[in-house]
PDB file of C-alpha atoms and ligand atoms in Angstrom:
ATOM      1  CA  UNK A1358       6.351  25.358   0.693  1.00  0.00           C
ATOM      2  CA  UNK A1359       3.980  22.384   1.717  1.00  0.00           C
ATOM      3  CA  UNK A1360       4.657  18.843   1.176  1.00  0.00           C
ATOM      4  CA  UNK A1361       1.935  16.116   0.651  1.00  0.00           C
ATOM      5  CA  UNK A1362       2.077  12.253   0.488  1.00  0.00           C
ATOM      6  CA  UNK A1363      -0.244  10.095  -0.822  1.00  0.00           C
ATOM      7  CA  UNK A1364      -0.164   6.453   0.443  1.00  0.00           C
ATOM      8  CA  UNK A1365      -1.994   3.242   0.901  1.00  0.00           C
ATOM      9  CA  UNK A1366      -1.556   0.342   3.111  1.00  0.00           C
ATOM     10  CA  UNK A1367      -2.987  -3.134   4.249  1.00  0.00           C
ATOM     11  CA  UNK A1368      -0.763  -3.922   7.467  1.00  0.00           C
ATOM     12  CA  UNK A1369       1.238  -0.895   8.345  1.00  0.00           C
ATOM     13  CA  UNK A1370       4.340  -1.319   6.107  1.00  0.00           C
ATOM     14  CA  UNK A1371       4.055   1.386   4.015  1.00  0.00           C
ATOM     15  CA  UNK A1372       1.831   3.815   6.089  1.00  0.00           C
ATOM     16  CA  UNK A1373       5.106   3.089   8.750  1.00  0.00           C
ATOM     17  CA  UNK A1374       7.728   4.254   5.953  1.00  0.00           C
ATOM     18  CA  UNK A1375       5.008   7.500   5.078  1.00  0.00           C
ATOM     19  CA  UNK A1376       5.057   8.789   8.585  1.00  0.00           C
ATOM     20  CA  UNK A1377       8.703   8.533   8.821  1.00  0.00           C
ATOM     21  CA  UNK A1378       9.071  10.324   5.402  1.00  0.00           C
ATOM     22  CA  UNK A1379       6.500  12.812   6.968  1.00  0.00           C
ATOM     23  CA  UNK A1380       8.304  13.710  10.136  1.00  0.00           C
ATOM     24  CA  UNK A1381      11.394  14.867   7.879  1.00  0.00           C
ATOM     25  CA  UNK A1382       9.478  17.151   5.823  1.00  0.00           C
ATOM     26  CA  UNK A1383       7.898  20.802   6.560  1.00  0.00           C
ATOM     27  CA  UNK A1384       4.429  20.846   6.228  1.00  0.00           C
ATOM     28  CA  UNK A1385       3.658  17.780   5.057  1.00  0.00           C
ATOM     29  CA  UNK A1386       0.574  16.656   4.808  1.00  0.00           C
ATOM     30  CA  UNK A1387      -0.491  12.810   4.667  1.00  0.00           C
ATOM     31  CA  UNK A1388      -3.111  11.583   2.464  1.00  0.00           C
ATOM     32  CA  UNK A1389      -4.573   8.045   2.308  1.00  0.00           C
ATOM     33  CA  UNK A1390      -5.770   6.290  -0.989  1.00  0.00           C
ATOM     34  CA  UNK A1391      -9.027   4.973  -1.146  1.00  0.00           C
ATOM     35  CA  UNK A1392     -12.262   5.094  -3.379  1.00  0.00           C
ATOM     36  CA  UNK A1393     -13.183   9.007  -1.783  1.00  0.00           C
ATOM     37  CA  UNK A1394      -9.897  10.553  -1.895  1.00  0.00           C
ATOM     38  CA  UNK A1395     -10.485  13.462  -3.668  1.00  0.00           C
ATOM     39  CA  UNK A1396      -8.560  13.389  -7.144  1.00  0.00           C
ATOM     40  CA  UNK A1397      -7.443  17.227  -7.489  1.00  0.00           C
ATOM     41  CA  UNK A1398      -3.630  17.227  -6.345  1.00  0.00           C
ATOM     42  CA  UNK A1399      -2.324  20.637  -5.863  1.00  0.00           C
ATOM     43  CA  UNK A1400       0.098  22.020  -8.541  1.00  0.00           C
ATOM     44  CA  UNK A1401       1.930  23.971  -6.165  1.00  0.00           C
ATOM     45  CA  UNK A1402       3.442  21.905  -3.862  1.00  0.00           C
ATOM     46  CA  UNK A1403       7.039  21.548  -3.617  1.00  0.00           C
ATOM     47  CA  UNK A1404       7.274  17.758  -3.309  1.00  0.00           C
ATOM     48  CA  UNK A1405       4.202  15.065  -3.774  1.00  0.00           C
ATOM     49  CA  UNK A1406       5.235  11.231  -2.827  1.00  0.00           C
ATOM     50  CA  UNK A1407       3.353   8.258  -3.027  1.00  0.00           C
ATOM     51  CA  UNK A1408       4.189   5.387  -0.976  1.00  0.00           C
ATOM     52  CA  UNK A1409       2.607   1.780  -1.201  1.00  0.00           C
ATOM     53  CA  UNK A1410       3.678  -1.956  -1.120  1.00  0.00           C
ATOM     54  CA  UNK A1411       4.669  -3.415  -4.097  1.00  0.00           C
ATOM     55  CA  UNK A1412       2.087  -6.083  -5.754  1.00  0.00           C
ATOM     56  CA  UNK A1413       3.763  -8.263  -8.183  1.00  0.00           C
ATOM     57  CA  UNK A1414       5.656  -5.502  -9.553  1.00  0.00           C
ATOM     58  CA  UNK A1415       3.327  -2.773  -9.365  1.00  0.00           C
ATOM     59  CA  UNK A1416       1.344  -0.838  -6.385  1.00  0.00           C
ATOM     60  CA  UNK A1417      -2.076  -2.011  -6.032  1.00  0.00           C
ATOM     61  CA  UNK A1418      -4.941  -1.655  -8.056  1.00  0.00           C
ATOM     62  CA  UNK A1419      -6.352   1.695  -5.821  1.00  0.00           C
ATOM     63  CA  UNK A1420      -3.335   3.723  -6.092  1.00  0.00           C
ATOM     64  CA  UNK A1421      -2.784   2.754  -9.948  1.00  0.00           C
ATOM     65  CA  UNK A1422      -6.654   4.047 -10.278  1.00  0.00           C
ATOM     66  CA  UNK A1423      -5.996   7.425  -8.193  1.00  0.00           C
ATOM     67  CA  UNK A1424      -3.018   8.343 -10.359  1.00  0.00           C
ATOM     68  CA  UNK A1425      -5.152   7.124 -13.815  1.00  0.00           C
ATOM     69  CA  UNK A1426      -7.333   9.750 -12.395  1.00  0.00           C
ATOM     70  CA  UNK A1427      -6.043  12.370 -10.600  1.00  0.00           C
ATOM     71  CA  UNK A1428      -6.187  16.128 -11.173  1.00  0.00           C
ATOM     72  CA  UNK A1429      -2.913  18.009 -12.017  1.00  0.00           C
ATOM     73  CA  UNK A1430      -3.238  20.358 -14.686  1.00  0.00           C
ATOM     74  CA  UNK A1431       0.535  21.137 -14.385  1.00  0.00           C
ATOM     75  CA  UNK A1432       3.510  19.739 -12.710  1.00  0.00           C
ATOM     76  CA  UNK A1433       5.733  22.873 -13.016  1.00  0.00           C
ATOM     77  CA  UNK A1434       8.291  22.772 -10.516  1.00  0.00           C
ATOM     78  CA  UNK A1435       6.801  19.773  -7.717  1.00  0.00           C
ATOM     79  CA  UNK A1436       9.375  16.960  -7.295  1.00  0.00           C
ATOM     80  CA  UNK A1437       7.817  13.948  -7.668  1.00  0.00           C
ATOM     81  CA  UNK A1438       8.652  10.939  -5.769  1.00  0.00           C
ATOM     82  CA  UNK A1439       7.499   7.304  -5.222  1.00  0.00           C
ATOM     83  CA  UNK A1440       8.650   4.435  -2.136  1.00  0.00           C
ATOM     84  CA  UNK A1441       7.246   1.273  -2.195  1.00  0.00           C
ATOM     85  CA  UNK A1442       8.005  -1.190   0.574  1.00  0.00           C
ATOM     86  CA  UNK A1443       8.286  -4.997  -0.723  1.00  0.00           C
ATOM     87  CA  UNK A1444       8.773  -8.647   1.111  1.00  0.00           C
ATOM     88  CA  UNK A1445      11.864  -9.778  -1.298  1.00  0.00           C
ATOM     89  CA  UNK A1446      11.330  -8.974  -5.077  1.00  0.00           C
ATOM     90  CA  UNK A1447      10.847  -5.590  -5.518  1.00  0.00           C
ATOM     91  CA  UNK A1448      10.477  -6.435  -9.514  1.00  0.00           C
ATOM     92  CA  UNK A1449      10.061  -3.869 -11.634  1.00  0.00           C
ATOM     93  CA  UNK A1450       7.859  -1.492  -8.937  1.00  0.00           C
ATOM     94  CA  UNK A1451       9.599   1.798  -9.842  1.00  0.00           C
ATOM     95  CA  UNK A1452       9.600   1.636 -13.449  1.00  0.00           C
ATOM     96  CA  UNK A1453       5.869   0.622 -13.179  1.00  0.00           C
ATOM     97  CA  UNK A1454       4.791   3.635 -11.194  1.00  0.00           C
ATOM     98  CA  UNK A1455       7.289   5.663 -13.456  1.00  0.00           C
ATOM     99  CA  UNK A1456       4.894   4.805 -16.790  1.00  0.00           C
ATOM    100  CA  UNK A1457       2.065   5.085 -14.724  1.00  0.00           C
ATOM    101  CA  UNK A1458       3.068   9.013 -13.864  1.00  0.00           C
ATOM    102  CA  UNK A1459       4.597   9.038 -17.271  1.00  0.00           C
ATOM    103  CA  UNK A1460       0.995   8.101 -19.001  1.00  0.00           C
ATOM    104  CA  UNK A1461      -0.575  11.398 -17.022  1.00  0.00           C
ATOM    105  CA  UNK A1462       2.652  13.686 -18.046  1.00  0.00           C
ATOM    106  CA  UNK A1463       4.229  13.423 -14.864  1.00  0.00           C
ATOM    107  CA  UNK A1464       7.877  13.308 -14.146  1.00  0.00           C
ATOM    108  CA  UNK A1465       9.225  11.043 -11.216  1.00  0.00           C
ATOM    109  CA  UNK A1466      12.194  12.070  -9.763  1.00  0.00           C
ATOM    110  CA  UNK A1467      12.763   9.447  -7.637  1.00  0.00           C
ATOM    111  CA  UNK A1468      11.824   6.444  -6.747  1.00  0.00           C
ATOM    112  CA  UNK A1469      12.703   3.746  -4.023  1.00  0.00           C
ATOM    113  CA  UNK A1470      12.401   0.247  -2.924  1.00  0.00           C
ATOM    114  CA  UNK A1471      12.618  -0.682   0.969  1.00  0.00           C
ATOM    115  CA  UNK A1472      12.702  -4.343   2.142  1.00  0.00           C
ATOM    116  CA  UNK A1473       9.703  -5.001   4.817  1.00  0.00           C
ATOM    117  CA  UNK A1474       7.897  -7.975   6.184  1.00  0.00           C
ATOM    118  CA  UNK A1475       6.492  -9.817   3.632  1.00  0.00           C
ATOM    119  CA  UNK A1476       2.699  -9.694   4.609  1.00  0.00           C
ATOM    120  CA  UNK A1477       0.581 -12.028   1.665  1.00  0.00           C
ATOM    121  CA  UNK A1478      -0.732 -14.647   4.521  1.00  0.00           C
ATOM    122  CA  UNK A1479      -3.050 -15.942   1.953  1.00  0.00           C
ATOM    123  CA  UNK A1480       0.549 -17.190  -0.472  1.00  0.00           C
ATOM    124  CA  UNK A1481       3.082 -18.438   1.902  1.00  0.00           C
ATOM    125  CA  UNK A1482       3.411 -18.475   5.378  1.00  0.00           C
ATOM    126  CA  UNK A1483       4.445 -15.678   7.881  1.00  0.00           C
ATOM    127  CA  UNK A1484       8.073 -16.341   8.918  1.00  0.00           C
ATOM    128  CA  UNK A1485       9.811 -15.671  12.286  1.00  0.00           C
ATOM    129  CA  UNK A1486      12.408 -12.665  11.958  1.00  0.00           C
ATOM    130  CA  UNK A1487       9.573  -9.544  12.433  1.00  0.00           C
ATOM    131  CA  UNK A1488      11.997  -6.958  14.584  1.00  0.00           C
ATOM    132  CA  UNK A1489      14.649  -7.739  11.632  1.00  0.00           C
ATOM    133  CA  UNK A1490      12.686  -7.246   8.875  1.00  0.00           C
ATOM    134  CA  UNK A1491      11.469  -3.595  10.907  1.00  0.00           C
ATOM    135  CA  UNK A1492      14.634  -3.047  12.072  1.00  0.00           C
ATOM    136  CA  UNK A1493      16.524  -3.224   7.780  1.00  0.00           C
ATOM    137  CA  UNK A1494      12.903  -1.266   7.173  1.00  0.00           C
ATOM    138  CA  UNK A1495      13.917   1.331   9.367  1.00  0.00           C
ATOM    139  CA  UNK A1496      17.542   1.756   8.146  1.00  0.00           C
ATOM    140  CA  UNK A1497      16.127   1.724   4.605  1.00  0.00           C
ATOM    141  CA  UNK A1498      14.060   4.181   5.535  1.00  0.00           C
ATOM    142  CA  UNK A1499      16.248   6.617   7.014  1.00  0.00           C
ATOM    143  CA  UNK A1500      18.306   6.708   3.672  1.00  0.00           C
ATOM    144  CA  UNK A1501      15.394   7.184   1.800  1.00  0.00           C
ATOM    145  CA  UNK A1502      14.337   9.940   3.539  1.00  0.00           C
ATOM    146  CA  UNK A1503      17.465  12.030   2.947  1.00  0.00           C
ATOM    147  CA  UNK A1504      17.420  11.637  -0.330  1.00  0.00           C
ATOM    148  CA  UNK A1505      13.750  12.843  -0.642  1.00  0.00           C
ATOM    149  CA  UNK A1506      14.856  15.768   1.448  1.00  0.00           C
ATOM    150  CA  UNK A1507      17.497  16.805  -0.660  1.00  0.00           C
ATOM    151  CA  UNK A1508      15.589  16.145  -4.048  1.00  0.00           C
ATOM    152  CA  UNK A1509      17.693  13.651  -5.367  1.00  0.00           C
ATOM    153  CA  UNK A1510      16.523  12.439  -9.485  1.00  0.00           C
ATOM    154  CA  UNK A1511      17.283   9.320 -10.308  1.00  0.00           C
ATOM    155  CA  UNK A1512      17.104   8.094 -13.645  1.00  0.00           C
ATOM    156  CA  UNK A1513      14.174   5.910 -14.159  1.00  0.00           C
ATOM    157  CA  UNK A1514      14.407   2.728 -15.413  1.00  0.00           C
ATOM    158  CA  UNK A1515      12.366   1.629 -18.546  1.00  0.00           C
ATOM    159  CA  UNK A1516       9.504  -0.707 -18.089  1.00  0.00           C
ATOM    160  CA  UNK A1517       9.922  -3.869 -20.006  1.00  0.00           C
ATOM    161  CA  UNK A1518       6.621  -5.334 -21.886  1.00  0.00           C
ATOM    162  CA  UNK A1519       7.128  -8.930 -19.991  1.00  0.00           C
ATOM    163  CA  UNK A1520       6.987  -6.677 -15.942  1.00  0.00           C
ATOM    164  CA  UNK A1521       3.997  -5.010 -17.416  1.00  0.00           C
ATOM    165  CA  UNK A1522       2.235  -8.286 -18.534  1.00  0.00           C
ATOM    166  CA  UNK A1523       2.608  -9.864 -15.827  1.00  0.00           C
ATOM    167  CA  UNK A1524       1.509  -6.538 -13.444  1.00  0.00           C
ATOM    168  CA  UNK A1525      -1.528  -6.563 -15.275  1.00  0.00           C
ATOM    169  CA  UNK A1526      -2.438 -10.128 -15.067  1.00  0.00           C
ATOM    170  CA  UNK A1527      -1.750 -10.133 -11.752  1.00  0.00           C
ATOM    171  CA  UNK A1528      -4.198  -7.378 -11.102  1.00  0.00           C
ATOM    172  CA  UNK A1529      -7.266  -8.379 -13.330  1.00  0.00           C
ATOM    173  CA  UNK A1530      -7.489 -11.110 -10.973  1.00  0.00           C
ATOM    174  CA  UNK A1531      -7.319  -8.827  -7.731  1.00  0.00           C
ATOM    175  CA  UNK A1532     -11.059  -7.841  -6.827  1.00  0.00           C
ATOM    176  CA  UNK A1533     -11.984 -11.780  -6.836  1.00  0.00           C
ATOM    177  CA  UNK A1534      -9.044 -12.617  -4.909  1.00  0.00           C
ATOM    178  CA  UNK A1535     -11.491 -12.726  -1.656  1.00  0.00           C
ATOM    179  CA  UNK A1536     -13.561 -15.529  -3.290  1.00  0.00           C
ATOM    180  CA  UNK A1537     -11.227 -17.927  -1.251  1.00  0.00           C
ATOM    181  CA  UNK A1538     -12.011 -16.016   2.488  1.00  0.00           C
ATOM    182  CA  UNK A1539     -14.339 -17.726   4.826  1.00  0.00           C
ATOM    183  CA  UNK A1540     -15.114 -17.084   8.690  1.00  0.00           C
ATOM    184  CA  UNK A1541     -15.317 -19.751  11.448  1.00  0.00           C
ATOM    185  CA  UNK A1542     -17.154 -19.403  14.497  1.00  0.00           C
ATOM    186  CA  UNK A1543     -14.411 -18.225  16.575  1.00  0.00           C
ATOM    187  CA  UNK A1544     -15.488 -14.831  15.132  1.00  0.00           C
ATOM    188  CA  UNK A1545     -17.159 -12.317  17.822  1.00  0.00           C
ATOM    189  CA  UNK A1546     -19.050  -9.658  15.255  1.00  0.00           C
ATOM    190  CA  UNK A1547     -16.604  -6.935  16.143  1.00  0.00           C
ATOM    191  CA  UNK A1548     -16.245  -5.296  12.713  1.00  0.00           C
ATOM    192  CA  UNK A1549     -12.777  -4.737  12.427  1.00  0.00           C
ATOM    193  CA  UNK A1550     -12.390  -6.152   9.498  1.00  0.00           C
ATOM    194  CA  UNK A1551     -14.968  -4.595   8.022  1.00  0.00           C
ATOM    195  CA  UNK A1552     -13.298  -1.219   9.520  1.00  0.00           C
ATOM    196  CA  UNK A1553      -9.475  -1.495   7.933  1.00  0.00           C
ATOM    197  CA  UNK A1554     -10.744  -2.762   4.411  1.00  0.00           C
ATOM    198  CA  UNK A1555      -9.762   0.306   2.079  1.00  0.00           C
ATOM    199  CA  UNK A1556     -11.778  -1.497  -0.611  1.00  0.00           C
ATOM    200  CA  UNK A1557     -15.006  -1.260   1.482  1.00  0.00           C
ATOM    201  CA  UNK A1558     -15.269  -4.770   0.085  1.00  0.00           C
ATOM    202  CA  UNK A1559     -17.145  -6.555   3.524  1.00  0.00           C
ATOM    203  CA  UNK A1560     -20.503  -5.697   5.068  1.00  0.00           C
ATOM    204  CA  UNK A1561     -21.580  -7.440   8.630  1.00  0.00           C
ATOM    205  CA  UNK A1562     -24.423  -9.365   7.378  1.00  0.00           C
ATOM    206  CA  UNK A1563     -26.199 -11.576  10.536  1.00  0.00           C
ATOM    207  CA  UNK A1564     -23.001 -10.460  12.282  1.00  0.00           C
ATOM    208  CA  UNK A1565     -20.186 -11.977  10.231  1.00  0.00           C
ATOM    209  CA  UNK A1566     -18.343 -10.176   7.501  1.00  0.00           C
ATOM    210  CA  UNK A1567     -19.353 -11.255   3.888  1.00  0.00           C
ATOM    211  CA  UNK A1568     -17.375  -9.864   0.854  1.00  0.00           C
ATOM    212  CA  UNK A1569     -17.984  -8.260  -2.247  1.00  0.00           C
ATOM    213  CA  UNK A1570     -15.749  -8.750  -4.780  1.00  0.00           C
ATOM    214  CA  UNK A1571     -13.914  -5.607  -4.834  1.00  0.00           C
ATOM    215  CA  UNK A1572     -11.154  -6.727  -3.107  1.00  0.00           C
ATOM    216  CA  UNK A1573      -7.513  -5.092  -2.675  1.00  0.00           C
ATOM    217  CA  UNK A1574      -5.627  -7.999  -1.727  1.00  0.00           C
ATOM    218  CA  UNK A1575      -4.302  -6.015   0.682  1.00  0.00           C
ATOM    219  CA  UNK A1576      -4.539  -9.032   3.703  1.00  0.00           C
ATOM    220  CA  UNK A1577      -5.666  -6.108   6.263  1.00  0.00           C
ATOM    221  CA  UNK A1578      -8.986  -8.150   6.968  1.00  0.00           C
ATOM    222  CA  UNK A1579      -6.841 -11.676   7.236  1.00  0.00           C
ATOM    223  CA  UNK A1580      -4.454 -10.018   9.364  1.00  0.00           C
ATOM    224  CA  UNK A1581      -5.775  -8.038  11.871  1.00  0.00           C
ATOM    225  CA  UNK A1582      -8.804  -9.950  12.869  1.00  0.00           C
ATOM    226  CA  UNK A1583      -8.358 -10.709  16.944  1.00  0.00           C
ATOM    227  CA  UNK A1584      -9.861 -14.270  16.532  1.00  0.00           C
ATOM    228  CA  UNK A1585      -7.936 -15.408  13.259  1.00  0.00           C
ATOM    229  CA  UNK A1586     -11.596 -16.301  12.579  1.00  0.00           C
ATOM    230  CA  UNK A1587     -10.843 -15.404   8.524  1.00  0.00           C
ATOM    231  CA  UNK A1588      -8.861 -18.001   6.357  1.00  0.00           C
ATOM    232  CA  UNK A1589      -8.442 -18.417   3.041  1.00  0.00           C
ATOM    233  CA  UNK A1590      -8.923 -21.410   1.496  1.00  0.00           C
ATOM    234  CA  UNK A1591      -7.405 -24.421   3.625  1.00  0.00           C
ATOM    235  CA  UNK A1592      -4.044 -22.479   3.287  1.00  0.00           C
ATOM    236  CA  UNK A1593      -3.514 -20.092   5.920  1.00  0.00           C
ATOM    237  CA  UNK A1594      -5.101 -22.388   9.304  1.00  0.00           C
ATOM    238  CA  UNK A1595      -2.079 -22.750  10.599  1.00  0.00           C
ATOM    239  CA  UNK A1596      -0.080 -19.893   9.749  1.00  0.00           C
ATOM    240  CA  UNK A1597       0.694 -16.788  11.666  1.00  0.00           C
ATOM    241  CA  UNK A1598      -0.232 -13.438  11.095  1.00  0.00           C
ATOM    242  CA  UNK A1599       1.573  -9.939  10.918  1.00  0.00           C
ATOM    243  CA  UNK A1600       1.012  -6.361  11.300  1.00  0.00           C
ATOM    244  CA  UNK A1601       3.624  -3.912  11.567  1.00  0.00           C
ATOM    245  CA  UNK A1602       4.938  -3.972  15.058  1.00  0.00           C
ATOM    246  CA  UNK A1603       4.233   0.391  15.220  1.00  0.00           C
ATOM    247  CA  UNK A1604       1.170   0.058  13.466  1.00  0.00           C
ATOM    248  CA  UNK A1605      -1.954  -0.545  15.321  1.00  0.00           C
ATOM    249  CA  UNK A1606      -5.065  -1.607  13.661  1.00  0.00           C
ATOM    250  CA  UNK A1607      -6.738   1.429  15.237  1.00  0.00           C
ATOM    251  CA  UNK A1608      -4.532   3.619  13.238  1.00  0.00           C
ATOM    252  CA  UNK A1609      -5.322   2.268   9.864  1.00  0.00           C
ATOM    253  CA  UNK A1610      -9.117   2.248  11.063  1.00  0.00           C
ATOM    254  CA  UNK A1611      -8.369   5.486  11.756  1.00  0.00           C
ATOM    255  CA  UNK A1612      -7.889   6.024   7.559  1.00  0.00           C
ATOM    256  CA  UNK A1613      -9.749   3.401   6.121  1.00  0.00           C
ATOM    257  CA  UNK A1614     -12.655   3.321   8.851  1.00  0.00           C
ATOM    258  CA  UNK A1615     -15.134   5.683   8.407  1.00  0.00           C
TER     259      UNK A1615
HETATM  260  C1  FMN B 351      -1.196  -9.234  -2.999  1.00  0.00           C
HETATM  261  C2  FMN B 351       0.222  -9.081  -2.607  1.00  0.00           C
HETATM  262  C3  FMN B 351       1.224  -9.184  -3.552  1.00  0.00           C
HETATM  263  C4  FMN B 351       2.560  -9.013  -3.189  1.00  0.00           C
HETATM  264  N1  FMN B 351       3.523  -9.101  -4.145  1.00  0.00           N
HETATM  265  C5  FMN B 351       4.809  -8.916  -3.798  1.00  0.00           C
HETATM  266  C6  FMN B 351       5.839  -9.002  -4.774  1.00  0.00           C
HETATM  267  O1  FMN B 351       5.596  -9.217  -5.965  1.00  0.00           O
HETATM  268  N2  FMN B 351       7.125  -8.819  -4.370  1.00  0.00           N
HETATM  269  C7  FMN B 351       7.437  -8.562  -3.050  1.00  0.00           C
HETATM  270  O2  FMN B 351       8.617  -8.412  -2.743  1.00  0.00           O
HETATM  271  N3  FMN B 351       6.491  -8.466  -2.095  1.00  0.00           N
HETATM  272  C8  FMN B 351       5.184  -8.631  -2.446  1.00  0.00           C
HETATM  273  N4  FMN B 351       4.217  -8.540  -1.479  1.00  0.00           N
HETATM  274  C9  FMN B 351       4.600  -8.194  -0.091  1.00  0.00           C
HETATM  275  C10 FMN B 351       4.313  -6.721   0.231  1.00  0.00           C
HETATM  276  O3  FMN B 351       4.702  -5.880  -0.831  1.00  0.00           O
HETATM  277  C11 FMN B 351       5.047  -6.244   1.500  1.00  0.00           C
HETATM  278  O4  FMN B 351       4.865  -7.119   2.557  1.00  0.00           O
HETATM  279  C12 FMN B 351       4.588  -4.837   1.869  1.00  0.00           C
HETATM  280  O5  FMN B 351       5.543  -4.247   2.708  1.00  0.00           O
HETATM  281  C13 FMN B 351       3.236  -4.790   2.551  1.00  0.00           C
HETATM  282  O6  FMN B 351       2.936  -3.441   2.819  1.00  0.00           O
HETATM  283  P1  FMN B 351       1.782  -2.960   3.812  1.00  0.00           P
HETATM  284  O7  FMN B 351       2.131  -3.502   5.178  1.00  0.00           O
HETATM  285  O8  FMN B 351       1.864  -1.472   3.764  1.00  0.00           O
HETATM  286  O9  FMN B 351       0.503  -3.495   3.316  1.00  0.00           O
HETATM  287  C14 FMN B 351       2.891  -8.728  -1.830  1.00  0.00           C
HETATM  288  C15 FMN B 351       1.881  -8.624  -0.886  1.00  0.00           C
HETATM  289  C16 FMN B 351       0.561  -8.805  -1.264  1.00  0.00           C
HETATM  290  C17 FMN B 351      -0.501  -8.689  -0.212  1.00  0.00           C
HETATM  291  S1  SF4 B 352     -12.427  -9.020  12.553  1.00  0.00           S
HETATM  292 FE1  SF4 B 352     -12.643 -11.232  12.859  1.00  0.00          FE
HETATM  293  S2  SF4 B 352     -13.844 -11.390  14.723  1.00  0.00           S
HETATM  294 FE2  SF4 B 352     -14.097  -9.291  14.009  1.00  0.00          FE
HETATM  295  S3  SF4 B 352     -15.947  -9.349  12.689  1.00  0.00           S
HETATM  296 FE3  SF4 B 352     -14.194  -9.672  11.365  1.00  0.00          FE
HETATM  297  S4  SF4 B 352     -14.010 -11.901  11.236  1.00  0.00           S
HETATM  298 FE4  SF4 B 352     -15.293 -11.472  13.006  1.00  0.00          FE
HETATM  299  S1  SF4 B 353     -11.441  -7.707   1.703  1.00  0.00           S
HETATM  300 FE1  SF4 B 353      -9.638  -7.952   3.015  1.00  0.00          FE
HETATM  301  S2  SF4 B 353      -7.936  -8.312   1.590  1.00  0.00           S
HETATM  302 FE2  SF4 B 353      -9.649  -7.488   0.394  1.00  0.00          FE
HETATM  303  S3  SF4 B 353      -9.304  -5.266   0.339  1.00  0.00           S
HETATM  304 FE3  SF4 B 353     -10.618  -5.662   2.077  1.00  0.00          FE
HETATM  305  S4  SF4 B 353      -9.247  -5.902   3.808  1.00  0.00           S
HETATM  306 FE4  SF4 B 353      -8.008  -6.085   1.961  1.00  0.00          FE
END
């Protein structure tokens, strides 16, 4: 029987963990979240994952509005599973995508936490330690997957009303969270930005990316321009930036870009 995952990503975290979840499974087909991902999800499937990072305790704003959405008359027999990666506070992510599932009568089965990079340029800066963090990723991973493989439930935990609060402050906020981005002159009109937004947020206008408000927070743009022409506020000037070492930006274009 076929497998499917569903997953989003801004710099390779979480699409890394998907194709390694993928590779383990027969037929397994992987799907990326954004506004045009078509909302019927097939009822007879034998296992449909979702895999994300984790957003102050919750996956981002797209994937909560694909499951809100999404088509399943009937769940019958499809194990369910979610994996978000996270930089050091994985919070409250799996009961939050466990009521989410739970709102649209779905069951998770499982549901799993794996320590990555932690990527938001725009809160703190990017510290040294990369090949670590992809190196416990990769162990994390590798446990993960087994258990996927041999369905193991897990019984998930309740979400509390204080997690859920502050999920859902954090995300009314979201779309204007590129309010803050500007773009010196180092930038060269390349459009990659543009390319590996899944939010479709920024347009090229007079060859430099404006934004739209309909931001992800997802720090794709941030991180993967070549000239580090786009900062956010005076905070991130003189701070690194990070993709996932396996992850080229071409790939996520590859998702995101069309
Ligand atoms: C807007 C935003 C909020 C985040 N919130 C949390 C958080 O609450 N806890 C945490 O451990 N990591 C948090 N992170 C870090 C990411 O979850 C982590 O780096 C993730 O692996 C990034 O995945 P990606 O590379 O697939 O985009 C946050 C990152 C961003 C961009
Ligand atoms: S990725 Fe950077 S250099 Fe390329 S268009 Fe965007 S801001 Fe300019
Ligand atoms: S504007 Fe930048 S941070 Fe916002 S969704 Fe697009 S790529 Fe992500």
């Amino acid at each position: 029987m076929k497998n499917r995952i569903y997953f989003f990503t801004g710099t390779g975290n979480s699409l890394n963990a998907a194709q390694n979840i993928v590779k383990a499974l027969p037929e397994c087909e992987l799907i990326v979240i954004r506004k045009d991902t078509p909302l019927e999800v097939p009822t007879d499937y034998e296992r449909v994952g979702f895999v994300f990072p984790n957003y102050s305790g919750g996956p981002p704003k797209m994937v909560a509005n694909f499951i809100r959405n999404m088509k399943l008359p009937n769940q019958n027999n499809t194990y369910l599973f979610a994996v978000a990666t996270y930089g050091g506070n994985a919070g409250s992510i799996i009961a939050q995508i466990g009521e989410q599932l739970k709102q649209r009568n779905w069951q998770l089965h499982y549901g799993a936490a794996i320590l990555s990079y932690p990527n938001a340029v725009t809160i703190y800066p990017m510290i040294k330690g990369v090949r670590l963090f992809t190196r416990i990723a990769e162990g994390r991973t590798k446990r993960v997957v087994k258990k996927i493989v041999t369905k193991q439930l897990l019984s998930i935990p309740v979400l509390k009303e204080s997690a859920q609060k502050r999920y859902e402050n954090y995300m009314a906020q979201i779309p204007n969270s590129d309010s803050g981005y500007h773009v010196n002159d180092a930038c060269i009109s390349c459009g990659i930005c543009k390319k590996v937004c899944p939010a479709k947020d920024i347009t090229i206008d007079d060859g430099k990316p404006v934004f739209h408000h309909q931001c992800e927070s997802c720090m794709a743009c941030i991180q993967h321009c070549p000239k580090r022409a786009i900062n956010y506020q005076d905070k991130t000037q003189k701070r690194g930036r990070y993709a996932h070492p396996d992850v080229d930006y071409k790939m996520i274009i590859r998702y995101y870009g069309q």
